[in-house]
Short mmCIF file of C-alpha atoms in Angstrom, two decimals:
data_model
loop_
_atom_site.label_atom_id
_atom_site.label_comp_id
_atom_site.label_asym_id
_atom_site.label_seq_id
_atom_site.Cartn_x
_atom_site.Cartn_y
_atom_site.Cartn_z
CA MET A 1 37.05 4.68 25.53
CA LEU A 2 33.36 5.18 24.81
CA ALA A 3 31.82 6.54 21.62
CA LYS A 4 28.22 7.11 20.59
CA VAL A 5 26.75 7.14 17.07
CA LEU A 6 23.09 7.75 16.17
CA SER A 7 21.40 5.25 13.89
CA GLY A 8 17.83 4.21 13.15
CA ALA A 9 15.38 1.35 13.40
CA VAL A 10 11.90 0.76 12.04
CA THR A 11 8.84 -0.09 14.15
CA GLY A 12 5.92 -0.89 11.88
CA VAL A 13 6.40 1.68 9.11
CA ASP A 14 7.76 4.46 11.32
CA GLY A 15 11.36 5.30 12.12
CA LEU A 16 12.95 5.18 15.57
CA LEU A 17 16.31 6.68 16.53
CA VAL A 18 18.78 4.18 17.97
CA GLU A 19 21.93 5.11 19.88
CA VAL A 20 24.87 2.85 19.04
CA GLU A 21 27.20 2.89 22.06
CA VAL A 22 30.68 1.43 21.55
CA ASP A 23 32.99 0.71 24.46
CA ILE A 24 36.59 -0.47 24.00
CA ALA A 25 38.12 -1.86 27.18
CA HIS A 26 41.22 -3.77 28.22
CA GLY A 27 40.91 -7.54 28.24
CA LEU A 28 40.94 -10.51 25.95
CA PRO A 29 39.93 -9.65 22.35
CA ALA A 30 36.16 -10.01 21.96
CA PHE A 31 33.28 -8.37 20.11
CA SER A 32 29.82 -8.57 21.69
CA THR A 33 26.59 -6.84 20.68
CA VAL A 34 23.74 -6.28 23.15
CA GLY A 35 20.37 -4.53 22.93
CA LEU A 36 18.13 -7.26 21.47
CA PRO A 37 19.99 -7.78 18.18
CA GLU A 38 18.59 -10.39 15.80
CA GLY A 39 20.72 -12.67 13.59
CA ALA A 40 21.84 -10.22 10.89
CA VAL A 41 22.83 -7.65 13.54
CA ARG A 42 24.84 -10.19 15.55
CA GLU A 43 26.68 -11.25 12.38
CA SER A 44 27.69 -7.65 11.67
CA LYS A 45 30.83 -7.99 13.82
CA ASP A 46 32.57 -10.02 11.10
CA ARG A 47 31.55 -7.59 8.32
CA VAL A 48 32.61 -4.59 10.42
CA LYS A 49 36.00 -6.07 11.30
CA ALA A 50 36.83 -6.94 7.68
CA ALA A 51 35.56 -3.57 6.38
CA ILE A 52 37.69 -1.61 8.85
CA LYS A 53 40.84 -3.57 8.01
CA ASN A 54 40.25 -3.46 4.23
CA SER A 55 39.64 0.30 4.39
CA GLY A 56 43.17 0.82 5.73
CA TYR A 57 42.40 1.31 9.43
CA ASP A 58 43.66 -0.69 12.42
CA PHE A 59 41.04 -2.80 14.15
CA PRO A 60 41.40 -2.57 17.97
CA ASN A 61 42.63 -5.88 19.36
CA ARG A 62 40.72 -5.41 22.62
CA ARG A 63 37.37 -6.12 24.23
CA ILE A 64 34.63 -4.33 22.25
CA THR A 65 31.05 -4.02 23.51
CA VAL A 66 28.31 -2.52 21.33
CA ASN A 67 25.00 -1.54 22.90
CA LEU A 68 21.95 -0.66 20.78
CA ALA A 69 19.68 1.60 22.81
CA PRO A 70 16.80 1.54 23.59
CA ALA A 71 17.64 -2.00 24.62
CA ASP A 72 14.01 -3.18 24.87
CA VAL A 73 13.31 -2.77 21.13
CA LYS A 74 14.32 -5.66 18.89
CA LYS A 75 16.91 -4.62 16.29
CA GLU A 76 16.94 -6.22 12.85
CA GLY A 77 18.56 -5.63 9.48
CA THR A 78 22.05 -4.80 8.31
CA GLY A 79 21.91 -1.02 8.58
CA TYR A 80 23.89 -0.98 11.83
CA ASP A 81 27.17 -1.98 10.14
CA LEU A 82 28.29 1.54 9.24
CA PRO A 83 27.43 3.18 12.60
CA MET A 84 29.16 0.32 14.45
CA ALA A 85 32.31 0.74 12.36
CA LEU A 86 32.34 4.52 12.89
CA GLY A 87 31.73 4.01 16.61
CA ILE A 88 34.70 1.63 16.88
CA LEU A 89 36.97 4.05 15.01
CA ALA A 90 35.80 6.93 17.21
CA ALA A 91 36.26 4.96 20.43
CA ALA A 92 39.75 3.93 19.29
CA GLY A 93 40.67 7.56 18.64
CA ILE A 94 41.14 7.03 14.89
CA LEU A 95 38.08 9.22 14.05
CA THR A 96 37.85 12.63 15.66
CA SER A 97 34.68 14.51 14.76
CA THR A 98 32.70 17.40 16.19
CA VAL A 99 29.57 16.63 14.13
CA LEU A 100 29.16 12.90 14.80
CA ASP A 101 26.38 13.46 17.32
CA ARG A 102 24.35 15.57 14.85
CA TYR A 103 24.04 12.93 12.10
CA VAL A 104 22.09 9.70 11.88
CA VAL A 105 24.15 6.96 10.21
CA VAL A 106 22.67 3.94 8.39
CA GLY A 107 24.22 1.45 5.99
CA GLU A 108 25.37 -2.11 5.37
CA LEU A 109 29.08 -2.73 4.84
CA SER A 110 30.65 -5.14 2.41
CA LEU A 111 33.96 -6.77 3.31
CA ASP A 112 35.95 -4.24 1.26
CA GLY A 113 34.33 -1.27 3.04
CA ALA A 114 31.77 -0.36 0.36
CA VAL A 115 28.37 0.78 1.65
CA ARG A 116 25.40 -1.23 0.43
CA PRO A 117 21.73 -0.16 0.44
CA SER A 118 19.49 -0.85 3.43
CA ARG A 119 15.77 -1.07 4.07
CA GLY A 120 13.61 1.54 5.77
CA ILE A 121 15.77 4.57 4.96
CA LEU A 122 12.85 6.97 4.38
CA PRO A 123 11.17 6.40 7.80
CA MET A 124 14.56 6.87 9.47
CA ALA A 125 15.18 10.13 7.59
CA LEU A 126 11.76 11.39 8.66
CA SER A 127 12.47 10.52 12.31
CA ALA A 128 15.88 12.28 12.10
CA ARG A 129 14.18 15.39 10.73
CA LYS A 130 11.58 15.28 13.48
CA ALA A 131 14.35 15.08 16.09
CA GLY A 132 15.91 18.27 14.71
CA LEU A 133 19.22 16.69 13.68
CA THR A 134 21.51 18.20 11.05
CA GLY A 135 21.53 15.32 8.60
CA ILE A 136 21.68 11.63 7.84
CA LEU A 137 24.43 9.51 6.26
CA VAL A 138 22.89 6.85 4.04
CA PRO A 139 24.10 4.49 1.30
CA ALA A 140 24.46 6.38 -1.98
CA ALA A 141 21.85 4.06 -3.56
CA ASN A 142 19.29 5.19 -0.94
CA SER A 143 20.12 8.90 -1.00
CA GLY A 144 17.29 9.88 -3.37
CA GLU A 145 14.74 8.07 -1.21
CA ALA A 146 16.00 9.82 1.96
CA ALA A 147 16.09 13.23 0.24
CA VAL A 148 12.31 13.09 -0.18
CA ALA A 149 12.22 14.02 3.52
CA ALA A 150 12.90 17.70 2.82
CA GLY A 151 14.37 19.76 5.64
CA ILE A 152 17.32 17.53 6.52
CA LYS A 153 20.75 17.22 4.90
CA VAL A 154 21.12 13.84 3.16
CA ILE A 155 24.68 12.65 2.52
CA GLY A 156 25.06 9.68 0.16
CA ILE A 157 28.01 7.54 1.23
CA GLN A 158 29.76 5.01 -1.00
CA SER A 159 32.42 3.66 1.38
CA LEU A 160 33.50 3.59 5.00
CA HIS A 161 36.59 5.59 4.12
CA GLN A 162 34.46 8.35 2.59
CA ALA A 163 32.22 8.47 5.69
CA VAL A 164 35.26 8.80 8.00
CA GLU A 165 36.79 11.62 5.96
CA PHE A 166 33.47 13.48 5.70
CA LEU A 167 32.83 13.33 9.45
CA ALA A 168 36.44 14.32 10.15
CA GLY A 169 36.02 17.39 7.94
CA ILE A 170 38.69 16.31 5.45
CA ILE A 171 36.35 16.18 2.46
CA ASP A 172 33.00 17.73 1.62
CA VAL A 173 30.15 15.70 0.15
CA ALA A 174 27.35 17.58 -1.57
CA PRO A 175 23.93 16.80 -0.06
CA THR A 176 21.48 14.91 -2.25
CA VAL A 177 18.53 16.99 -3.43
CA VAL A 178 15.47 15.75 -5.32
CA ASP A 179 12.85 17.74 -7.22
CA VAL A 180 9.57 16.25 -5.97
CA GLU A 181 7.50 18.19 -8.51
CA ALA A 182 9.64 16.83 -11.35
CA ILE A 183 9.26 13.30 -9.98
CA PHE A 184 5.47 13.62 -10.04
CA ARG A 185 5.58 15.21 -13.47
CA ASN A 186 7.82 12.59 -15.10
CA ASP A 187 7.10 9.35 -13.21
CA THR A 188 3.30 9.37 -13.02
CA VAL A 189 2.89 7.35 -16.20
CA TYR A 190 1.02 4.07 -16.72
CA GLU A 191 1.92 1.73 -19.55
CA ILE A 192 -1.62 0.41 -19.93
CA ASP A 193 -4.86 2.18 -20.83
CA PHE A 194 -8.61 1.58 -20.84
CA SER A 195 -8.70 2.28 -24.59
CA GLU A 196 -7.15 -1.18 -25.07
CA VAL A 197 -10.26 -2.89 -23.67
CA LYS A 198 -12.78 -3.93 -26.33
CA GLY A 199 -16.44 -4.07 -25.34
CA GLN A 200 -17.57 -4.45 -21.68
CA GLU A 201 -18.89 -0.87 -21.63
CA HIS A 202 -21.14 -1.52 -18.63
CA VAL A 203 -18.16 -2.85 -16.63
CA LYS A 204 -16.09 0.20 -17.56
CA ARG A 205 -18.95 2.36 -16.32
CA ALA A 206 -19.01 0.48 -13.02
CA LEU A 207 -15.24 0.79 -12.59
CA GLU A 208 -15.56 4.53 -13.24
CA ILE A 209 -18.09 4.69 -10.39
CA ALA A 210 -15.74 2.61 -8.20
CA ALA A 211 -12.84 4.98 -8.88
CA ALA A 212 -14.97 8.08 -8.37
CA GLY A 213 -16.34 7.00 -4.99
CA GLY A 214 -13.69 4.62 -3.65
CA HIS A 215 -16.00 1.56 -3.86
CA ASN A 216 -14.91 -2.08 -3.72
CA VAL A 217 -15.74 -4.27 -6.73
CA LEU A 218 -16.51 -7.93 -7.40
CA MET A 219 -16.51 -9.17 -11.01
CA LYS A 220 -18.12 -12.45 -11.96
CA GLY A 221 -17.67 -13.93 -15.41
CA PRO A 222 -16.28 -16.82 -17.50
CA PRO A 223 -12.56 -17.25 -18.24
CA GLY A 224 -11.26 -14.84 -20.88
CA SER A 225 -13.97 -12.24 -20.39
CA GLY A 226 -11.39 -9.59 -19.44
CA LYS A 227 -11.73 -9.41 -15.63
CA THR A 228 -7.98 -9.22 -15.00
CA MET A 229 -7.42 -6.83 -17.89
CA LEU A 230 -10.07 -4.47 -16.52
CA ALA A 231 -8.78 -4.69 -12.95
CA ARG A 232 -5.21 -3.87 -13.98
CA ARG A 233 -6.41 -0.66 -15.61
CA LEU A 234 -8.36 0.59 -12.61
CA PRO A 235 -5.34 2.47 -11.11
CA THR A 236 -5.03 4.47 -14.36
CA ILE A 237 -8.33 6.26 -13.69
CA LEU A 238 -7.87 6.81 -9.96
CA PRO A 239 -7.01 10.38 -8.89
CA ASP A 240 -3.32 11.29 -8.87
CA MET A 241 -1.56 10.59 -5.60
CA SER A 242 -0.96 13.52 -3.30
CA PHE A 243 2.49 14.02 -1.80
CA ASP A 244 1.29 12.73 1.59
CA GLU A 245 -0.17 9.61 -0.02
CA ALA A 246 3.02 9.03 -2.01
CA LEU A 247 5.13 9.48 1.12
CA GLU A 248 3.04 7.03 3.14
CA THR A 249 3.10 4.43 0.36
CA THR A 250 6.85 4.88 -0.18
CA LYS A 251 7.49 4.28 3.54
CA ILE A 252 5.81 0.87 3.30
CA TYR A 253 7.79 -0.14 0.22
CA SER A 254 11.00 1.16 1.79
CA VAL A 255 10.48 -0.94 4.93
CA MET A 256 9.87 -4.04 2.80
CA GLY A 257 12.86 -3.35 0.53
CA LEU A 258 10.53 -3.24 -2.51
CA LEU A 259 11.12 0.33 -3.60
CA PRO A 260 12.13 0.15 -7.29
CA GLU A 261 15.77 0.91 -7.99
CA GLU A 262 16.51 4.52 -8.90
CA LYS A 263 13.03 5.53 -7.73
CA ALA A 264 12.87 8.02 -4.86
CA LEU A 265 9.10 8.14 -4.49
CA MET A 266 6.09 5.98 -5.34
CA THR A 267 4.05 8.29 -7.57
CA THR A 268 1.74 5.75 -9.24
CA ARG A 269 -0.93 3.92 -7.32
CA PRO A 270 0.15 0.36 -6.47
CA PHE A 271 -1.59 -2.68 -7.92
CA ARG A 272 -1.08 -5.86 -5.90
CA PRO A 273 -2.37 -9.23 -7.24
CA PRO A 274 -1.41 -11.85 -4.60
CA HIS A 275 -1.60 -15.53 -5.58
CA HIS A 276 -4.46 -17.55 -4.14
CA THR A 277 -2.03 -19.75 -2.15
CA ILE A 278 -1.07 -16.79 0.06
CA SER A 279 -1.35 -17.22 3.84
CA ASP A 280 -3.29 -14.89 6.13
CA ALA A 281 0.02 -13.50 7.48
CA GLY A 282 1.19 -12.84 3.91
CA LEU A 283 -2.03 -11.01 3.09
CA ILE A 284 -2.58 -9.06 6.30
CA GLY A 285 0.95 -8.93 7.68
CA GLY A 286 2.63 -10.61 10.60
CA GLY A 287 5.59 -12.76 11.48
CA THR A 288 7.78 -12.94 14.57
CA ILE A 289 8.74 -9.34 13.90
CA PRO A 290 5.50 -8.06 12.30
CA ARG A 291 5.87 -6.90 8.71
CA PRO A 292 3.33 -5.30 6.37
CA GLY A 293 1.34 -7.70 4.18
CA GLU A 294 -0.20 -7.34 0.73
CA VAL A 295 -3.07 -5.19 2.02
CA SER A 296 -0.54 -2.62 3.23
CA LEU A 297 1.50 -2.84 0.02
CA ALA A 298 -1.76 -2.01 -1.78
CA HIS A 299 -2.27 1.07 0.43
CA ASN A 300 -3.65 3.99 -1.63
CA GLY A 301 -3.97 1.60 -4.58
CA VAL A 302 -5.75 -1.57 -5.69
CA LEU A 303 -5.71 -5.07 -4.19
CA PHE A 304 -6.80 -7.62 -6.81
CA LEU A 305 -7.90 -11.10 -5.76
CA ASP A 306 -8.16 -13.18 -8.94
CA GLU A 307 -10.12 -16.42 -8.57
CA ALA A 308 -11.27 -15.22 -5.13
CA PRO A 309 -13.03 -18.49 -4.14
CA GLU A 310 -9.69 -20.32 -4.52
CA PHE A 311 -8.27 -18.35 -1.58
CA LYS A 312 -8.54 -20.09 1.78
CA LYS A 313 -11.66 -19.01 3.59
CA ASN A 314 -9.80 -17.84 6.69
CA VAL A 315 -7.57 -15.70 4.45
CA LEU A 316 -10.58 -13.97 2.90
CA GLU A 317 -12.23 -13.39 6.27
CA VAL A 318 -9.25 -11.47 7.67
CA LEU A 319 -9.97 -8.79 5.06
CA ARG A 320 -12.94 -7.58 7.09
CA GLN A 321 -11.00 -5.25 9.41
CA PRO A 322 -8.95 -3.43 6.75
CA LEU A 323 -12.03 -3.07 4.50
CA GLU A 324 -13.87 -1.36 7.36
CA ASP A 325 -11.08 0.56 9.11
CA GLY A 326 -8.42 1.18 6.43
CA MET A 327 -5.75 -0.20 8.73
CA VAL A 328 -4.47 -3.49 10.16
CA THR A 329 -3.45 -4.09 13.77
CA ILE A 330 -1.02 -6.97 14.38
CA ALA A 331 -0.91 -7.93 18.06
CA ARG A 332 1.93 -9.87 19.68
CA ALA A 333 2.63 -10.72 23.31
CA ALA A 334 5.21 -7.94 23.69
CA HIS A 335 3.58 -5.22 21.57
CA SER A 336 1.15 -4.46 18.77
CA LEU A 337 1.72 -2.59 15.51
CA THR A 338 -0.72 -0.83 13.20
CA PHE A 339 -0.11 -0.75 9.45
CA PRO A 340 -2.03 1.46 7.00
CA ALA A 341 -4.24 -0.53 4.62
CA SER A 342 -6.63 1.76 2.77
CA PHE A 343 -7.16 0.20 -0.65
CA LEU A 344 -9.73 -0.54 -3.31
CA LEU A 345 -10.57 -4.24 -3.34
CA VAL A 346 -11.26 -5.85 -6.71
CA ALA A 347 -12.22 -9.51 -6.53
CA ALA A 348 -12.85 -11.74 -9.55
CA LEU A 349 -14.47 -15.15 -9.77
CA ASN A 350 -15.95 -17.55 -12.28
CA PRO A 351 -19.65 -18.45 -12.18
CA CYS A 352 -18.70 -22.03 -11.26
CA PRO A 353 -15.54 -24.15 -10.83
CA CYS A 354 -15.28 -24.89 -14.56
CA GLY A 355 -16.22 -21.32 -15.43
CA PHE A 356 -18.94 -21.94 -18.01
CA LEU A 357 -22.20 -21.89 -16.06
CA GLY A 358 -24.78 -20.08 -18.20
CA ASP A 359 -22.46 -19.88 -21.23
CA VAL A 360 -24.40 -20.78 -24.39
CA ARG A 361 -21.18 -21.72 -26.23
CA HIS A 362 -19.75 -24.11 -23.63
CA ASN A 363 -21.29 -26.85 -21.53
CA CYS A 364 -20.90 -26.58 -17.75
CA THR A 365 -19.54 -29.81 -16.24
CA CYS A 366 -20.10 -28.86 -12.59
CA THR A 367 -22.65 -30.51 -10.30
CA PRO A 368 -25.12 -28.37 -8.30
CA VAL A 369 -23.23 -29.25 -5.10
CA GLN A 370 -19.92 -28.08 -6.59
CA ILE A 371 -21.50 -24.82 -7.77
CA GLN A 372 -23.05 -24.20 -4.35
CA ARG A 373 -19.82 -24.96 -2.53
CA TYR A 374 -17.84 -22.73 -4.90
CA GLY A 375 -20.13 -19.75 -4.39
CA SER A 376 -20.34 -20.15 -0.61
CA LYS A 377 -16.60 -19.55 -0.18
CA LEU A 378 -17.36 -15.83 -0.24
CA SER A 379 -19.27 -15.23 2.98
CA GLY A 380 -22.21 -12.88 3.31
CA PRO A 381 -20.36 -10.45 5.62
CA LEU A 382 -17.51 -10.19 3.11
CA LEU A 383 -19.89 -9.63 0.16
CA ASP A 384 -21.63 -6.93 2.20
CA ARG A 385 -18.35 -5.03 2.31
CA ILE A 386 -18.04 -5.09 -1.49
CA ASP A 387 -20.12 -2.30 -2.99
CA LEU A 388 -20.34 -3.21 -6.68
CA HIS A 389 -21.25 -6.71 -7.93
CA LEU A 390 -20.70 -6.98 -11.68
CA GLU A 391 -21.53 -9.60 -14.29
CA VAL A 392 -18.77 -9.75 -16.91
CA PRO A 393 -20.00 -11.76 -19.91
CA ALA A 394 -17.76 -13.19 -22.62
CA VAL A 395 -16.71 -10.58 -25.17
CA ARG A 396 -18.58 -10.78 -28.47
CA PHE A 397 -16.54 -11.35 -31.64
CA GLN A 398 -17.87 -8.14 -33.16
CA ASP A 399 -16.42 -6.17 -30.25
CA MET A 400 -13.07 -7.98 -30.38
CA ALA A 401 -12.70 -7.44 -34.13
CA ALA A 402 -13.83 -3.81 -34.12
CA ASP A 403 -11.23 -1.25 -35.20
CA ARG A 404 -12.49 1.48 -32.94
CA SER A 405 -11.03 1.81 -29.47
CA GLY A 406 -12.92 2.73 -26.35
CA GLU A 407 -12.52 5.78 -24.15
CA SER A 408 -9.00 6.37 -22.92
CA SER A 409 -8.07 6.33 -19.24
CA ALA A 410 -7.39 10.09 -19.43
CA GLU A 411 -10.95 10.83 -20.58
CA ILE A 412 -12.49 8.67 -17.86
CA LYS A 413 -10.14 10.12 -15.25
CA LYS A 414 -11.33 13.66 -15.97
CA ARG A 415 -14.85 12.72 -14.85
CA VAL A 416 -13.47 10.83 -11.84
CA ASP A 417 -11.39 13.85 -10.81
CA ARG A 418 -14.41 16.15 -11.03
CA ALA A 419 -16.45 13.81 -8.82
CA ARG A 420 -13.59 13.49 -6.31
CA GLN A 421 -13.26 17.28 -6.16
CA VAL A 422 -16.93 17.52 -5.18
CA GLN A 423 -16.35 14.91 -2.46
CA ARG A 424 -13.25 16.68 -1.12
CA GLN A 425 -15.29 19.85 -0.68
CA ARG A 426 -18.11 17.87 0.91
CA PHE A 427 -15.87 16.21 3.50
CA GLN A 428 -13.32 18.99 4.01
CA ARG A 429 -14.27 19.30 7.68
CA ARG A 430 -14.17 15.56 8.31
CA LYS A 431 -10.96 13.78 9.22
CA LYS A 432 -10.00 10.58 7.39
CA ILE A 433 -12.96 10.76 4.99
CA TYR A 434 -12.04 11.65 1.42
CA CYS A 435 -14.64 9.87 -0.72
CA ASN A 436 -18.17 8.50 -0.62
CA GLY A 437 -17.01 4.93 -0.03
CA GLN A 438 -15.68 5.95 3.40
CA MET A 439 -18.92 7.49 4.67
CA GLY A 440 -20.35 6.26 7.95
CA PRO A 441 -24.03 6.08 8.96
CA LYS A 442 -24.03 9.71 10.13
CA ASP A 443 -22.62 10.94 6.81
CA ILE A 444 -25.05 8.78 4.83
CA ARG A 445 -28.02 10.35 6.64
CA LYS A 446 -26.66 13.83 5.93
CA TYR A 447 -25.54 13.51 2.32
CA CYS A 448 -27.74 10.73 0.86
CA ALA A 449 -31.23 12.10 1.35
CA LEU A 450 -33.83 10.60 -1.03
CA ASP A 451 -37.01 11.96 -2.53
CA GLN A 452 -40.26 10.02 -2.17
CA GLU A 453 -39.94 8.17 -5.50
CA SER A 454 -36.36 7.08 -4.83
CA PHE A 455 -37.22 6.03 -1.28
CA LYS A 456 -40.09 3.84 -2.52
CA LEU A 457 -37.83 2.17 -5.10
CA ILE A 458 -35.12 1.30 -2.60
CA GLU A 459 -37.73 0.12 -0.08
CA ASN A 460 -39.09 -2.39 -2.61
CA ALA A 461 -35.56 -3.54 -3.44
CA VAL A 462 -34.70 -4.15 0.22
CA GLU A 463 -37.90 -6.15 0.78
CA ARG A 464 -37.68 -8.26 -2.40
CA LEU A 465 -33.94 -8.96 -2.30
CA GLY A 466 -33.69 -9.32 1.45
CA LEU A 467 -30.85 -6.82 1.69
CA SER A 468 -28.95 -6.27 4.92
CA ALA A 469 -28.58 -2.85 6.54
CA ARG A 470 -25.02 -2.70 5.20
CA SER A 471 -26.22 -3.45 1.67
CA TYR A 472 -28.80 -0.69 1.99
CA HIS A 473 -26.07 1.76 2.98
CA ARG A 474 -23.89 0.59 0.08
CA ILE A 475 -26.67 1.37 -2.39
CA LEU A 476 -27.00 4.87 -0.95
CA LYS A 477 -23.24 5.44 -1.22
CA ILE A 478 -23.17 4.24 -4.83
CA GLY A 479 -26.17 6.44 -5.64
CA ARG A 480 -24.36 9.42 -4.15
CA THR A 481 -21.32 8.72 -6.34
CA ILE A 482 -23.42 8.34 -9.50
CA ALA A 483 -25.06 11.68 -8.72
CA ASP A 484 -21.62 13.26 -8.29
CA LEU A 485 -20.52 11.91 -11.68
CA ASP A 486 -23.68 13.40 -13.19
CA GLU A 487 -22.86 16.67 -11.38
CA LYS A 488 -26.20 16.56 -9.57
CA GLU A 489 -26.66 17.87 -6.04
CA ASN A 490 -29.49 15.47 -5.18
CA ILE A 491 -29.82 11.71 -5.67
CA THR A 492 -32.61 10.91 -8.13
CA VAL A 493 -34.54 7.74 -8.86
CA ASN A 494 -32.32 7.02 -11.87
CA HIS A 495 -29.22 7.07 -9.67
CA VAL A 496 -30.84 4.71 -7.16
CA ALA A 497 -32.03 2.36 -9.92
CA GLU A 498 -28.52 2.09 -11.35
CA ALA A 499 -27.03 1.58 -7.87
CA ILE A 500 -29.43 -1.30 -7.16
CA GLN A 501 -28.25 -3.03 -10.35
CA TYR A 502 -24.78 -3.23 -8.84
CA ARG A 503 -25.95 -5.45 -5.95
CA ARG A 504 -26.56 -8.52 -8.16
CA LEU A 505 -25.21 -11.17 -5.81
CA ASP A 506 -27.62 -10.08 -3.06
CA ARG A 507 -30.40 -11.66 -5.14
CA HIS A 508 -28.94 -15.15 -4.61
CA GLN A 509 -28.40 -14.94 -0.87
#
């Protein structure tokens, strides 16, 4: 007999419906799986056989062939266990169901028939909803994640036996429902705050500008000056995530199996600090079956590169495409995949290898050649793509010992939200542009007009500092953001002067 069960696969970060066809024929006992299965899928035959027997059902002692269609898409993961088992039981006549073809089924089976969680459940639920199916059977541990895809019935399954009885109509399982508004209300909480940072007021101001306009940041300062502490608090002043942003970010974490336990939706902006030994594939994404990298895991959040010159130069250079386009394309011989990668880059470095160049309290032990080599690891084209260059000096003792605390993240965020609201209205007719940092040359000409005094100031800066065309555009974007924070319609000379101060590293090129 032949039976068909719908399941799902993931291509990139999107779901794809897969038809699991099970044929039981006469012949010597065998179990073969076709349709480009990778290792974990091929091994599922042993898990499926044990799960069926230990759930109290008879395993057919005949020739079993399982086809995963479409057969030209590589299948990976352990989520095909449950649909295979149900397909075998249906083909053997043990399971009789009139609704089997209206549900997508995903889940890994343990040897005793329990259903374990799987990766990529949310993209599969979204694809099932798009196909107009009735519902999706998922592991109970993944049911909250799948229920975020409103408009489709989500059935959390704990065992193979429960799935069989539900599909046969013997028992009824209540669909999982989540309150998205309550999730946003209760889970959007950060444990850290800008009020904990002593001193560094000018750096806080620059990070406020970065958050308000979506600008990339580079911080240069000695060890212990607070670069990492400041970077970790940047997400706390970014605008709250919209539902679409949360959904897109959650899909990436679901595919990677990194969605926190008992969390249905990513409601706080991610902060990803990869180690400097990371490879280019780990940062950008890749592999035999391409997977998202750290830039995609930082989507809609912050990517922090601490000790940036310690990263391999080829690793840093591959950041150029995502910084410009907000996405990463991984090409392979058979196909190419595009992953979202729109993030704020925050890079930190010391002034020299030992970290104490220019520090009056410590002697620098580096030679001029070492200092030059250290600074040259960040190429000019990469620095051009970073809007704000900040000097972060050592914190004075008076600031560290002061009892007063600085502005809280909530107070700073209010100003950031106001500036972002202005930008949303400004770009409401433009697709894929939400903040000043994403403006192209056409938008800059339209929204960054200068008066005569401001134009003369920026002209002198370009000539004296030898700025590139990209640096010139960055200054205009920063000036536009500063004006938005000041609630000014036009960019003034004061805004331009402050923006020029944030291109410090251009003076040494």
